[in-house]
PDB file of C-alpha atoms and ligand atoms in Angstrom:
ATOM      1  CA  MET A 278      34.738 -77.375  81.235  1.00 48.00           C
ATOM      2  CA  ARG A 279      34.988 -73.625  81.060  1.00 51.00           C
ATOM      3  CA  PHE A 280      31.769 -71.876  80.287  1.00 51.00           C
ATOM      4  CA  SER A 281      32.997 -70.075  77.191  1.00 53.00           C
ATOM      5  CA  SER A 282      34.150 -73.327  75.617  1.00 52.00           C
ATOM      6  CA  ARG A 283      30.775 -74.816  76.383  1.00 57.00           C
ATOM      7  CA  ILE A 284      29.099 -71.972  74.575  1.00 55.00           C
ATOM      8  CA  ILE A 285      31.355 -72.573  71.587  1.00 52.00           C
ATOM      9  CA  ILE A 286      30.385 -76.231  71.602  1.00 52.00           C
ATOM     10  CA  ILE A 287      26.695 -75.312  71.865  1.00 54.00           C
ATOM     11  CA  LEU A 288      27.009 -72.867  68.979  1.00 56.00           C
ATOM     12  CA  ALA A 289      28.885 -75.446  66.902  1.00 56.00           C
ATOM     13  CA  CYS A 290      26.124 -77.941  67.631  1.00 50.00           C
ATOM     14  CA  ILE A 291      23.496 -75.402  66.644  1.00 54.00           C
ATOM     15  CA  GLY A 292      25.348 -74.914  63.377  1.00 52.00           C
ATOM     16  CA  THR A 293      25.372 -78.640  62.760  1.00 51.00           C
ATOM     17  CA  MET A 294      21.748 -78.966  63.784  1.00 52.00           C
ATOM     18  CA  SER A 295      20.762 -76.098  61.501  1.00 51.00           C
ATOM     19  CA  LEU A 296      22.372 -77.850  58.573  1.00 46.00           C
ATOM     20  CA  PHE A 297      20.586 -80.992  59.580  1.00 44.00           C
ATOM     21  CA  CYS A 298      17.315 -79.078  59.862  1.00 41.00           C
ATOM     22  CA  TRP A 299      17.910 -77.458  56.534  1.00 43.00           C
ATOM     23  CA  TRP A 300      18.469 -80.890  55.034  1.00 41.00           C
ATOM     24  CA  LEU A 301      15.281 -82.148  56.665  1.00 39.00           C
ATOM     25  CA  HIS A 302      13.466 -79.054  55.550  1.00 39.00           C
ATOM     26  CA  ALA A 303      14.587 -79.411  51.964  1.00 35.00           C
ATOM     27  CA  GLY A 304      13.919 -83.131  51.981  1.00 32.00           C
ATOM     28  CA  PRO A 305      10.726 -84.598  50.579  1.00 33.00           C
ATOM     29  CA  SER A 306       7.375 -84.805  52.405  1.00 34.00           C
ATOM     30  CA  LEU A 307       8.556 -84.522  55.959  1.00 35.00           C
ATOM     31  CA  PRO A 308       5.891 -85.253  58.582  1.00 38.00           C
ATOM     32  CA  LEU A 309       6.186 -82.627  61.305  1.00 42.00           C
ATOM     33  CA  GLN A 310       6.080 -84.080  64.771  1.00 40.00           C
ATOM     34  CA  ALA A 311       5.354 -82.173  67.939  1.00 42.00           C
ATOM     35  CA  PRO A 312       4.333 -84.448  70.784  1.00 37.00           C
ATOM     36  CA  GLY A 313       1.185 -83.339  72.526  1.00 40.00           C
ATOM     37  CA  ASP A 314       0.178 -80.923  69.858  1.00 51.00           C
ATOM     38  CA  PRO A 315      -3.178 -81.394  68.187  1.00 46.00           C
ATOM     39  CA  LEU A 316      -1.472 -81.084  64.833  1.00 47.00           C
ATOM     40  CA  LYS A 317       0.947 -83.896  65.381  1.00 47.00           C
ATOM     41  CA  THR A 318      -0.931 -86.947  64.164  1.00 47.00           C
ATOM     42  CA  ASN A 319      -1.007 -86.244  60.485  1.00 46.00           C
ATOM     43  CA  PHE A 320       0.617 -83.339  58.925  1.00 58.00           C
ATOM     44  CA  THR A 321      -1.837 -83.007  56.143  1.00 66.00           C
ATOM     45  CA  PHE A 322      -2.649 -79.735  57.808  1.00 83.00           C
ATOM     46  CA  THR A 323      -5.939 -78.869  56.199  1.00 90.00           C
ATOM     47  CA  VAL A 324      -7.983 -75.760  56.796  1.00 92.00           C
ATOM     48  CA  ASP A 325     -10.390 -77.937  58.816  1.00 93.00           C
ATOM     49  CA  THR A 326      -7.546 -78.986  61.107  1.00 93.00           C
ATOM     50  CA  PHE A 327      -6.567 -75.344  61.425  1.00 95.00           C
ATOM     51  CA  LEU A 328     -10.080 -74.290  62.415  1.00 96.00           C
ATOM     52  CA  HIS A 329     -10.437 -77.209  64.800  1.00 96.00           C
ATOM     53  CA  VAL A 330      -7.157 -76.327  66.521  1.00 95.00           C
ATOM     54  CA  GLN A 331      -8.303 -72.699  66.742  1.00 97.00           C
ATOM     55  CA  GLN A 332     -11.461 -73.831  68.509  1.00 97.00           C
ATOM     56  CA  LEU A 333      -9.485 -75.953  70.963  1.00 96.00           C
ATOM     57  CA  ARG A 334      -7.085 -73.134  71.771  1.00 97.00           C
ATOM     58  CA  LYS A 335      -9.887 -70.601  72.241  1.00 97.00           C
ATOM     59  CA  LYS A 336     -11.890 -72.984  74.384  1.00 97.00           C
ATOM     60  CA  LYS A 337      -8.899 -73.572  76.652  1.00 96.00           C
ATOM     61  CA  LEU A 338      -8.265 -69.848  76.878  1.00 96.00           C
ATOM     62  CA  ARG A 339     -11.919 -69.065  77.661  1.00 95.00           C
ATOM     63  CA  SER A 340     -11.954 -71.616  80.423  1.00 95.00           C
ATOM     64  CA  PHE A 341      -8.760 -70.094  81.857  1.00 95.00           C
ATOM     65  CA  CYS A 342     -10.267 -66.600  81.746  1.00 93.00           C
ATOM     66  CA  ARG A 343     -13.457 -67.773  83.462  1.00 92.00           C
ATOM     67  CA  SER A 344     -11.556 -69.319  86.340  1.00 92.00           C
ATOM     68  CA  HIS A 345      -9.159 -66.422  86.843  1.00 87.00           C
ATOM     69  CA  THR A 346     -11.202 -63.566  88.150  1.00 77.00           C
ATOM     70  CA  GLU A 347      -8.167 -61.290  88.232  1.00 74.00           C
ATOM     71  CA  PHE A 348      -8.393 -61.185  84.439  1.00 74.00           C
ATOM     72  CA  GLN A 349     -12.138 -60.757  84.259  1.00 69.00           C
ATOM     73  CA  GLU A 350     -12.302 -57.026  84.645  1.00 71.00           C
ATOM     74  CA  PHE A 351     -13.540 -55.177  81.603  1.00 72.00           C
ATOM     75  CA  LEU A 352     -11.571 -53.172  79.162  1.00 74.00           C
ATOM     76  CA  SER A 353     -11.948 -49.637  80.467  1.00 78.00           C
ATOM     77  CA  GLN A 354     -10.395 -46.224  80.116  1.00 77.00           C
ATOM     78  CA  ASP A 355      -8.303 -47.014  83.195  1.00 78.00           C
ATOM     79  CA  ASN A 356      -6.629 -50.141  81.898  1.00 83.00           C
ATOM     80  CA  LEU A 357      -6.835 -49.517  78.159  1.00 86.00           C
ATOM     81  CA  GLN A 358      -3.365 -48.035  77.699  1.00 86.00           C
ATOM     82  CA  GLN A 359      -1.696 -50.906  79.508  1.00 86.00           C
ATOM     83  CA  VAL A 360      -3.706 -53.573  77.704  1.00 89.00           C
ATOM     84  CA  ILE A 361      -2.945 -52.282  74.220  1.00 92.00           C
ATOM     85  CA  LEU A 362       0.661 -51.266  74.927  1.00 92.00           C
ATOM     86  CA  HIS A 363       2.152 -53.958  72.680  1.00 93.00           C
ATOM     87  CA  MET A 364      -0.547 -54.101  70.062  1.00 95.00           C
ATOM     88  CA  MET A 365       0.169 -53.182  66.465  1.00 95.00           C
ATOM     89  CA  VAL A 366      -2.320 -52.215  63.772  1.00 94.00           C
ATOM     90  CA  ASN A 367      -2.281 -52.545  60.027  1.00 93.00           C
ATOM     91  CA  THR A 368      -5.120 -50.276  58.940  1.00 90.00           C
ATOM     92  CA  LYS A 369      -4.991 -51.263  55.294  1.00 88.00           C
ATOM     93  CA  LEU A 370      -5.400 -54.987  55.960  1.00 91.00           C
ATOM     94  CA  GLU A 371      -7.422 -54.424  59.145  1.00 93.00           C
ATOM     95  CA  PHE A 372      -5.224 -56.562  61.367  1.00 94.00           C
ATOM     96  CA  VAL A 373      -4.427 -56.030  65.036  1.00 96.00           C
ATOM     97  CA  TYR A 374      -1.805 -58.215  66.665  1.00 96.00           C
ATOM     98  CA  CYS A 375       0.142 -58.330  69.872  1.00 96.00           C
ATOM     99  CA  TRP A 376       3.859 -57.928  69.229  1.00 94.00           C
ATOM    100  CA  VAL A 377       5.920 -60.433  71.192  1.00 92.00           C
ATOM    101  CA  PRO A 378       9.720 -60.319  70.893  1.00 87.00           C
ATOM    102  CA  ALA A 379      11.660 -63.375  69.657  1.00 82.00           C
ATOM    103  CA  LEU A 380       8.591 -65.067  68.307  1.00 86.00           C
ATOM    104  CA  GLY A 381       9.584 -64.964  64.659  1.00 78.00           C
ATOM    105  CA  MET A 382       7.108 -62.254  63.812  1.00 85.00           C
ATOM    106  CA  ASP A 383       9.429 -60.564  61.310  1.00 86.00           C
ATOM    107  CA  SER A 384       8.096 -62.804  58.549  1.00 89.00           C
ATOM    108  CA  TRP A 385       4.541 -61.951  59.571  1.00 92.00           C
ATOM    109  CA  GLU A 386       5.236 -58.234  59.439  1.00 90.00           C
ATOM    110  CA  GLN A 387       7.037 -58.647  56.133  1.00 90.00           C
ATOM    111  CA  LEU A 388       3.969 -60.454  54.777  1.00 92.00           C
ATOM    112  CA  LEU A 389       1.608 -57.711  55.930  1.00 91.00           C
ATOM    113  CA  HIS A 390       3.871 -55.170  54.314  1.00 89.00           C
ATOM    114  CA  THR A 391       3.914 -57.066  51.012  1.00 89.00           C
ATOM    115  CA  LEU A 392       0.147 -57.558  51.073  1.00 90.00           C
ATOM    116  CA  ALA A 393      -0.517 -53.920  51.914  1.00 87.00           C
ATOM    117  CA  GLU A 394       1.639 -52.888  48.953  1.00 85.00           C
ATOM    118  CA  SER A 395      -0.075 -55.331  46.644  1.00 81.00           C
ATOM    119  CA  ARG A 396      -2.309 -53.313  44.348  1.00 63.00           C
ATOM    120  CA  HIS A 397      -4.805 -55.991  43.444  1.00 61.00           C
ATOM    121  CA  LEU A 398      -5.721 -56.928  46.943  1.00 63.00           C
ATOM    122  CA  THR A 399      -9.435 -57.034  47.607  1.00 59.00           C
ATOM    123  CA  MET A 400     -10.477 -57.501  51.177  1.00 58.00           C
ATOM    124  CA  ARG A 401     -13.303 -59.763  52.212  1.00 54.00           C
ATOM    125  CA  LYS A 402     -14.814 -57.467  54.786  1.00 53.00           C
ATOM    126  CA  PRO A 403     -16.959 -58.541  57.695  1.00 50.00           C
ATOM    127  CA  VAL A 404     -20.574 -57.430  57.207  1.00 47.00           C
ATOM    128  CA  ASN A 405     -20.584 -54.787  59.901  1.00 47.00           C
ATOM    129  CA  SER A 406     -17.083 -53.548  59.237  1.00 49.00           C
ATOM    130  CA  ILE A 407     -16.596 -49.958  60.271  1.00 50.00           C
ATOM    131  CA  SER A 408     -13.969 -47.978  58.529  1.00 54.00           C
ATOM    132  CA  VAL A 409     -11.276 -46.255  60.485  1.00 53.00           C
ATOM    133  CA  PRO A 410      -9.397 -43.500  58.668  1.00 52.00           C
ATOM    134  CA  LEU A 411      -6.379 -45.028  56.953  1.00 52.00           C
ATOM    135  CA  SER A 412      -3.176 -43.758  58.402  1.00 53.00           C
ATOM    136  CA  ALA A 413      -0.196 -42.793  56.293  1.00 51.00           C
ATOM    137  CA  LEU A 414       1.902 -45.603  57.749  1.00 56.00           C
ATOM    138  CA  PRO A 415       0.791 -49.182  57.114  1.00 56.00           C
ATOM    139  CA  VAL A 416       1.668 -50.337  60.625  1.00 62.00           C
ATOM    140  CA  ASN A 417       1.177 -48.399  63.817  1.00 88.00           C
ATOM    141  CA  TYR A 418       0.967 -48.857  67.515  1.00 93.00           C
ATOM    142  CA  LEU A 419      -2.659 -49.155  68.488  1.00 94.00           C
ATOM    143  CA  ARG A 420      -1.897 -46.788  71.373  1.00 92.00           C
ATOM    144  CA  ASP A 421      -1.270 -43.981  68.875  1.00 92.00           C
ATOM    145  CA  PHE A 422      -4.954 -43.864  67.911  1.00 92.00           C
ATOM    146  CA  ASN A 423      -7.593 -41.982  69.866  1.00 91.00           C
ATOM    147  CA  ALA A 424     -10.042 -43.793  72.130  1.00 90.00           C
ATOM    148  CA  THR A 425     -12.875 -43.795  69.580  1.00 91.00           C
ATOM    149  CA  SER A 426     -10.702 -45.319  66.878  1.00 92.00           C
ATOM    150  CA  ILE A 427      -9.199 -47.856  69.310  1.00 93.00           C
ATOM    151  CA  ALA A 428     -12.666 -49.066  70.244  1.00 91.00           C
ATOM    152  CA  MET A 429     -13.649 -49.371  66.575  1.00 93.00           C
ATOM    153  CA  ILE A 430     -10.440 -51.179  65.677  1.00 94.00           C
ATOM    154  CA  LEU A 431     -10.785 -53.661  68.526  1.00 93.00           C
ATOM    155  CA  ARG A 432     -14.387 -54.301  67.514  1.00 93.00           C
ATOM    156  CA  SER A 433     -14.010 -54.744  63.793  1.00 95.00           C
ATOM    157  CA  TYR A 434     -10.435 -55.713  62.870  1.00 96.00           C
ATOM    158  CA  THR A 435      -9.046 -59.254  62.797  1.00 96.00           C
ATOM    159  CA  LYS A 436      -7.175 -59.742  66.063  1.00 97.00           C
ATOM    160  CA  VAL A 437      -4.247 -62.163  66.103  1.00 97.00           C
ATOM    161  CA  LEU A 438      -2.306 -63.494  69.067  1.00 97.00           C
ATOM    162  CA  PHE A 439       1.021 -65.305  68.667  1.00 96.00           C
ATOM    163  CA  ILE A 440       2.016 -67.740  71.407  1.00 96.00           C
ATOM    164  CA  LYS A 441       5.206 -69.571  72.353  1.00 95.00           C
ATOM    165  CA  ASP A 442       6.198 -71.913  75.166  1.00 94.00           C
ATOM    166  CA  PRO A 443       7.487 -69.781  78.096  1.00 94.00           C
ATOM    167  CA  PHE A 444      10.577 -71.960  78.439  1.00 95.00           C
ATOM    168  CA  GLN A 445      11.439 -71.529  74.765  1.00 94.00           C
ATOM    169  CA  ARG A 446      10.998 -67.787  75.198  1.00 93.00           C
ATOM    170  CA  LEU A 447      13.472 -67.886  78.093  1.00 93.00           C
ATOM    171  CA  VAL A 448      15.935 -69.909  76.030  1.00 94.00           C
ATOM    172  CA  THR A 449      15.721 -67.418  73.169  1.00 91.00           C
ATOM    173  CA  ALA A 450      16.098 -64.466  75.533  1.00 90.00           C
ATOM    174  CA  TYR A 451      19.136 -66.115  77.099  1.00 93.00           C
ATOM    175  CA  MET A 452      20.791 -66.928  73.777  1.00 91.00           C
ATOM    176  CA  GLN A 453      20.156 -63.447  72.411  1.00 89.00           C
ATOM    177  CA  ARG A 454      21.143 -61.406  75.413  1.00 89.00           C
ATOM    178  CA  PHE A 455      22.987 -63.302  78.105  1.00 91.00           C
ATOM    179  CA  ALA A 456      24.825 -66.346  76.726  1.00 89.00           C
ATOM    180  CA  GLY A 457      28.572 -65.829  77.186  1.00 91.00           C
ATOM    181  CA  GLU A 458      28.041 -63.508  80.121  1.00 93.00           C
ATOM    182  CA  ILE A 459      26.259 -65.681  82.632  1.00 95.00           C
ATOM    183  CA  THR A 460      25.295 -69.347  82.763  1.00 95.00           C
ATOM    184  CA  PHE A 461      21.754 -70.377  81.936  1.00 96.00           C
ATOM    185  CA  ASN A 462      21.357 -71.414  85.548  1.00 96.00           C
ATOM    186  CA  ASP A 463      22.351 -67.915  86.759  1.00 95.00           C
ATOM    187  CA  PHE A 464      20.002 -66.391  84.231  1.00 94.00           C
ATOM    188  CA  ILE A 465      17.119 -68.490  85.534  1.00 94.00           C
ATOM    189  CA  GLN A 466      18.030 -67.604  89.128  1.00 93.00           C
ATOM    190  CA  MET A 467      17.874 -63.955  88.130  1.00 90.00           C
ATOM    191  CA  ILE A 468      14.404 -64.430  86.625  1.00 89.00           C
ATOM    192  CA  LEU A 469      13.199 -66.297  89.682  1.00 89.00           C
ATOM    193  CA  ARG A 470      14.709 -63.825  92.127  1.00 85.00           C
ATOM    194  CA  THR A 471      13.556 -60.568  90.685  1.00 75.00           C
ATOM    195  CA  LYS A 472      10.240 -59.197  89.691  1.00 69.00           C
ATOM    196  CA  SER A 473      11.755 -58.560  86.280  1.00 57.00           C
ATOM    197  CA  ARG A 474       9.643 -61.216  84.630  1.00 59.00           C
ATOM    198  CA  GLU A 475       6.714 -58.882  85.068  1.00 65.00           C
ATOM    199  CA  VAL A 476       8.671 -56.052  83.489  1.00 71.00           C
ATOM    200  CA  ASP A 477      10.793 -57.336  80.631  1.00 82.00           C
ATOM    201  CA  VAL A 478       8.817 -57.985  77.465  1.00 85.00           C
ATOM    202  CA  LEU A 479      11.296 -60.693  76.478  1.00 85.00           C
ATOM    203  CA  TRP A 480       9.856 -63.074  79.042  1.00 86.00           C
ATOM    204  CA  LYS A 481       6.814 -61.377  80.508  1.00 89.00           C
ATOM    205  CA  PRO A 482       3.959 -63.931  80.538  1.00 91.00           C
ATOM    206  CA  LEU A 483       1.772 -63.594  77.440  1.00 94.00           C
ATOM    207  CA  VAL A 484      -1.326 -63.412  79.593  1.00 93.00           C
ATOM    208  CA  SER A 485      -0.189 -60.076  81.025  1.00 89.00           C
ATOM    209  CA  LEU A 486       1.627 -58.917  77.888  1.00 92.00           C
ATOM    210  CA  CYS A 487      -1.190 -59.407  75.365  1.00 94.00           C
ATOM    211  CA  TRP A 488      -4.188 -59.583  77.728  1.00 93.00           C
ATOM    212  CA  PRO A 489      -6.094 -62.346  75.899  1.00 94.00           C
ATOM    213  CA  CYS A 490      -8.862 -62.315  78.509  1.00 92.00           C
ATOM    214  CA  LEU A 491      -9.647 -58.683  77.754  1.00 91.00           C
ATOM    215  CA  VAL A 492      -8.910 -58.580  74.047  1.00 93.00           C
ATOM    216  CA  ASN A 493     -11.055 -61.069  72.218  1.00 93.00           C
ATOM    217  CA  TYR A 494      -8.460 -62.456  69.796  1.00 97.00           C
ATOM    218  CA  ASP A 495      -9.932 -64.088  66.680  1.00 97.00           C
ATOM    219  CA  TYR A 496      -6.913 -66.283  65.986  1.00 97.00           C
ATOM    220  CA  ILE A 497      -4.233 -67.799  68.209  1.00 98.00           C
ATOM    221  CA  LEU A 498      -1.161 -68.813  66.197  1.00 96.00           C
ATOM    222  CA  LYS A 499       1.489 -71.008  67.717  1.00 94.00           C
ATOM    223  CA  TYR A 500       5.249 -70.780  67.333  1.00 91.00           C
ATOM    224  CA  GLY A 501       6.479 -73.889  65.544  1.00 88.00           C
ATOM    225  CA  PHE A 502       3.581 -73.914  63.080  1.00 87.00           C
ATOM    226  CA  LEU A 503       3.482 -70.294  62.001  1.00 91.00           C
ATOM    227  CA  GLY A 504       3.944 -70.805  58.250  1.00 89.00           C
ATOM    228  CA  GLN A 505       1.076 -73.281  57.933  1.00 91.00           C
ATOM    229  CA  GLU A 506      -1.190 -71.396  60.295  1.00 94.00           C
ATOM    230  CA  VAL A 507      -0.633 -68.015  58.679  1.00 94.00           C
ATOM    231  CA  HIS A 508      -1.247 -69.660  55.312  1.00 93.00           C
ATOM    232  CA  HIS A 509      -4.690 -70.867  56.429  1.00 95.00           C
ATOM    233  CA  LEU A 510      -5.452 -67.599  58.197  1.00 95.00           C
ATOM    234  CA  MET A 511      -4.833 -65.633  55.006  1.00 94.00           C
ATOM    235  CA  GLY A 512      -6.882 -68.136  53.023  1.00 93.00           C
ATOM    236  CA  ARG A 513      -9.777 -67.736  55.458  1.00 93.00           C
ATOM    237  CA  LEU A 514      -9.675 -63.984  55.061  1.00 92.00           C
ATOM    238  CA  GLY A 515      -9.641 -64.213  51.284  1.00 90.00           C
ATOM    239  CA  MET A 516      -6.110 -62.920  50.950  1.00 90.00           C
ATOM    240  CA  PRO A 517      -3.527 -64.319  48.546  1.00 88.00           C
ATOM    241  CA  THR A 518      -1.713 -67.243  50.164  1.00 89.00           C
ATOM    242  CA  ASP A 519       1.037 -67.497  47.574  1.00 89.00           C
ATOM    243  CA  LEU A 520       2.771 -64.538  49.211  1.00 88.00           C
ATOM    244  CA  VAL A 521       3.092 -66.259  52.601  1.00 89.00           C
ATOM    245  CA  PRO A 522       6.861 -66.567  53.207  1.00 87.00           C
ATOM    246  CA  GLU A 523       8.841 -69.282  54.969  1.00 85.00           C
ATOM    247  CA  PHE A 524       8.659 -68.841  58.707  1.00 86.00           C
ATOM    248  CA  ALA A 525      11.915 -69.624  60.481  1.00 82.00           C
ATOM    249  CA  ASP A 526      10.203 -71.352  63.410  1.00 85.00           C
ATOM    250  CA  ALA A 527       9.500 -74.566  61.494  1.00 79.00           C
ATOM    251  CA  GLN A 528      13.086 -74.677  60.333  1.00 77.00           C
ATOM    252  CA  PHE A 529      14.470 -74.180  63.827  1.00 79.00           C
ATOM    253  CA  LYS A 530      11.998 -76.398  65.618  1.00 78.00           C
ATOM    254  CA  TRP A 531      14.498 -79.226  66.120  1.00 81.00           C
ATOM    255  CA  THR A 532      17.344 -76.905  67.066  1.00 85.00           C
ATOM    256  CA  ASP A 533      15.065 -75.120  69.539  1.00 86.00           C
ATOM    257  CA  SER A 534      13.896 -78.307  71.105  1.00 86.00           C
ATOM    258  CA  TRP A 535      17.410 -79.786  71.257  1.00 91.00           C
ATOM    259  CA  LEU A 536      18.852 -76.629  72.792  1.00 93.00           C
ATOM    260  CA  GLY A 537      15.909 -76.394  75.184  1.00 93.00           C
ATOM    261  CA  LYS A 538      16.595 -79.932  76.370  1.00 94.00           C
ATOM    262  CA  GLN A 539      20.302 -79.197  76.907  1.00 94.00           C
ATOM    263  CA  LEU A 540      19.636 -76.041  78.880  1.00 95.00           C
ATOM    264  CA  ALA A 541      16.796 -77.594  80.870  1.00 95.00           C
ATOM    265  CA  SER A 542      19.188 -80.316  81.985  1.00 95.00           C
ATOM    266  CA  GLU A 543      21.284 -77.623  83.707  1.00 94.00           C
ATOM    267  CA  LEU A 544      18.378 -76.801  86.004  1.00 95.00           C
ATOM    268  CA  SER A 545      17.393 -78.603  89.168  1.00 95.00           C
ATOM    269  CA  SER A 546      13.895 -80.016  89.401  1.00 94.00           C
ATOM    270  CA  GLU A 547      13.205 -77.419  92.080  1.00 95.00           C
ATOM    271  CA  GLN A 548      14.152 -74.615  89.673  1.00 95.00           C
ATOM    272  CA  LYS A 549      11.937 -76.110  86.982  1.00 95.00           C
ATOM    273  CA  LYS A 550       9.090 -76.328  89.448  1.00 95.00           C
ATOM    274  CA  GLN A 551       9.549 -72.678  90.407  1.00 93.00           C
ATOM    275  CA  LEU A 552       9.708 -71.634  86.760  1.00 93.00           C
ATOM    276  CA  HIS A 553       6.564 -73.572  85.990  1.00 94.00           C
ATOM    277  CA  LYS A 554       4.870 -71.768  88.851  1.00 92.00           C
ATOM    278  CA  ALA A 555       6.145 -68.403  87.618  1.00 90.00           C
ATOM    279  CA  PHE A 556       4.607 -69.025  84.189  1.00 92.00           C
ATOM    280  CA  LEU A 557       1.603 -70.928  85.447  1.00 93.00           C
ATOM    281  CA  TRP A 558      -0.840 -68.532  83.803  1.00 93.00           C
ATOM    282  CA  ASP A 559       0.568 -69.095  80.331  1.00 95.00           C
ATOM    283  CA  PHE A 560       0.544 -72.856  80.838  1.00 96.00           C
ATOM    284  CA  ALA A 561      -3.021 -72.749  82.103  1.00 96.00           C
ATOM    285  CA  ALA A 562      -4.192 -70.479  79.304  1.00 96.00           C
ATOM    286  CA  PHE A 563      -2.407 -72.111  76.362  1.00 96.00           C
ATOM    287  CA  GLY A 564      -1.210 -75.574  77.315  1.00 93.00           C
ATOM    288  CA  PHE A 565       2.254 -76.130  75.801  1.00 93.00           C
ATOM    289  CA  PRO A 566       2.184 -79.852  76.665  1.00 91.00           C
ATOM    290  CA  ASP A 567       5.634 -80.460  75.184  1.00 89.00           C
ATOM    291  CA  SER A 568       7.381 -77.751  77.228  1.00 93.00           C
ATOM    292  CA  GLN A 569      10.510 -78.748  79.144  1.00 93.00           C
ATOM    293  CA  LEU A 570       8.796 -77.321  82.219  1.00 93.00           C
ATOM    294  CA  GLN A 571       5.793 -79.624  81.975  1.00 85.00           C
ATOM    295  CA  ASN A 572       7.553 -82.809  83.042  1.00 68.00           C
TER     296      ASN A 572
HETATM  297  C1  NAG B  54      -2.798 -88.924  56.815  1.00 64.34           C
HETATM  298  O1  NAG B  54      -3.581 -88.293  55.819  1.00 64.34           O
HETATM  299  C2  NAG B  54      -3.528 -88.940  54.556  1.00 64.34           C
HETATM  300  C3  NAG B  54      -4.281 -88.094  53.545  1.00 64.34           C
HETATM  301  O2  NAG B  54      -5.425 -87.515  54.092  1.00 64.34           O
HETATM  302  C4  NAG B  54      -4.118 -90.357  54.718  1.00 64.34           C
HETATM  303  O3  NAG B  54      -4.076 -91.024  53.480  1.00 64.34           O
HETATM  304  C5  NAG B  54      -3.291 -91.121  55.742  1.00 64.34           C
HETATM  305  O4  NAG B  54      -3.865 -92.377  55.960  1.00 64.34           O
HETATM  306  C6  NAG B  54      -3.237 -90.345  57.059  1.00 64.34           C
HETATM  307  N1  NAG B  54      -2.342 -91.007  57.982  1.00 64.34           N
HETATM  308  C7  NAG B  54      -2.618 -91.165  59.283  1.00 64.34           C
HETATM  309  C8  NAG B  54      -1.570 -91.825  60.099  1.00 64.34           C
HETATM  310  O5  NAG B  54      -3.671 -90.786  59.782  1.00 64.34           O
HETATM  311  C1  NAG B  55     -10.363 -39.753  66.529  1.00 64.34           C
HETATM  312  O1  NAG B  55      -9.598 -39.867  65.349  1.00 64.34           O
HETATM  313  C2  NAG B  55     -10.373 -39.876  64.159  1.00 64.34           C
HETATM  314  C3  NAG B  55      -9.425 -40.144  62.994  1.00 64.34           C
HETATM  315  O2  NAG B  55      -8.230 -39.465  63.097  1.00 64.34           O
HETATM  316  C4  NAG B  55     -11.123 -38.538  64.028  1.00 64.34           C
HETATM  317  O3  NAG B  55     -11.894 -38.542  62.861  1.00 64.34           O
HETATM  318  C5  NAG B  55     -12.003 -38.358  65.242  1.00 64.34           C
HETATM  319  O4  NAG B  55     -12.626 -37.098  65.213  1.00 64.34           O
HETATM  320  C6  NAG B  55     -11.187 -38.478  66.515  1.00 64.34           C
HETATM  321  N1  NAG B  55     -12.106 -38.495  67.654  1.00 64.34           N
HETATM  322  C7  NAG B  55     -11.895 -37.791  68.750  1.00 64.34           C
HETATM  323  C8  NAG B  55     -12.921 -37.897  69.826  1.00 64.34           C
HETATM  324  O5  NAG B  55     -10.900 -37.079  68.896  1.00 64.34           O
END
């Protein structure tokens, strides 16, 4: 079959799947299932479950950081600019987060924007909160602040990290940028051949994109559960939860996983092994037990 016709078939299937997902989404009381995820057993996703999952994720990350001395250096003037390169700040809501492409963070940023505009918002501030001068823009790059402010922000703001299975990130990058030009297999060969995975933010490992061993993130939110997790996060911080929008990741979970399976089947087990090795840090730091690269 010619490649272009295969792409058409894939896109047609995605369309069908999306409809199916929409139907599932709109349907009554759907239990969300994600094998291997702590949230899978019962999707009465309470705030206790949320906090428990946060503890598990942070524990796993801490253990990764302890056993990888290359990430144990301290945040210093020398590495600061690189570490905070992708970090964004909302000074009004006192949030810092690492911006990862293709992770469905548009809804998150939209939410922060809406909240920041909301006049009746009262923040529940941490006891030792230090105030940093509010900037004119609600969202900025952390790197645009001076060193004193950066240190204060990293100490006192709520720091959020968003994570996504490396293979799903590759699939998204492929669909957005390369599908129709090269096969998925060629794309993967390109990633494996070049050093570009350390350069391109689309698939650079999160461990060296967001530096979770150097930045002490307060919350780790996972793609696939963003709506529920952001809902609980806002509740914890005393912010209105009725403004939390739909996050597309839950809606596309089945499409993503179906497409991931199709594309993974185009790879040899050797390629999968090499990919797993290339993203070993992210797997070690965050798990992703249901990734196509884990079996
Ligand atoms: C899921 O939670 C509900 C409400 O807390 C409970 O009634 C039900 O038994 C639980 N189901 C499972 C499979 O744990
Ligand atoms: C850093 O920026 C803040 C706010 O703009 C300012 O008040 C402070 O003086 C600056 N500090 C230095 C060392 O430039």
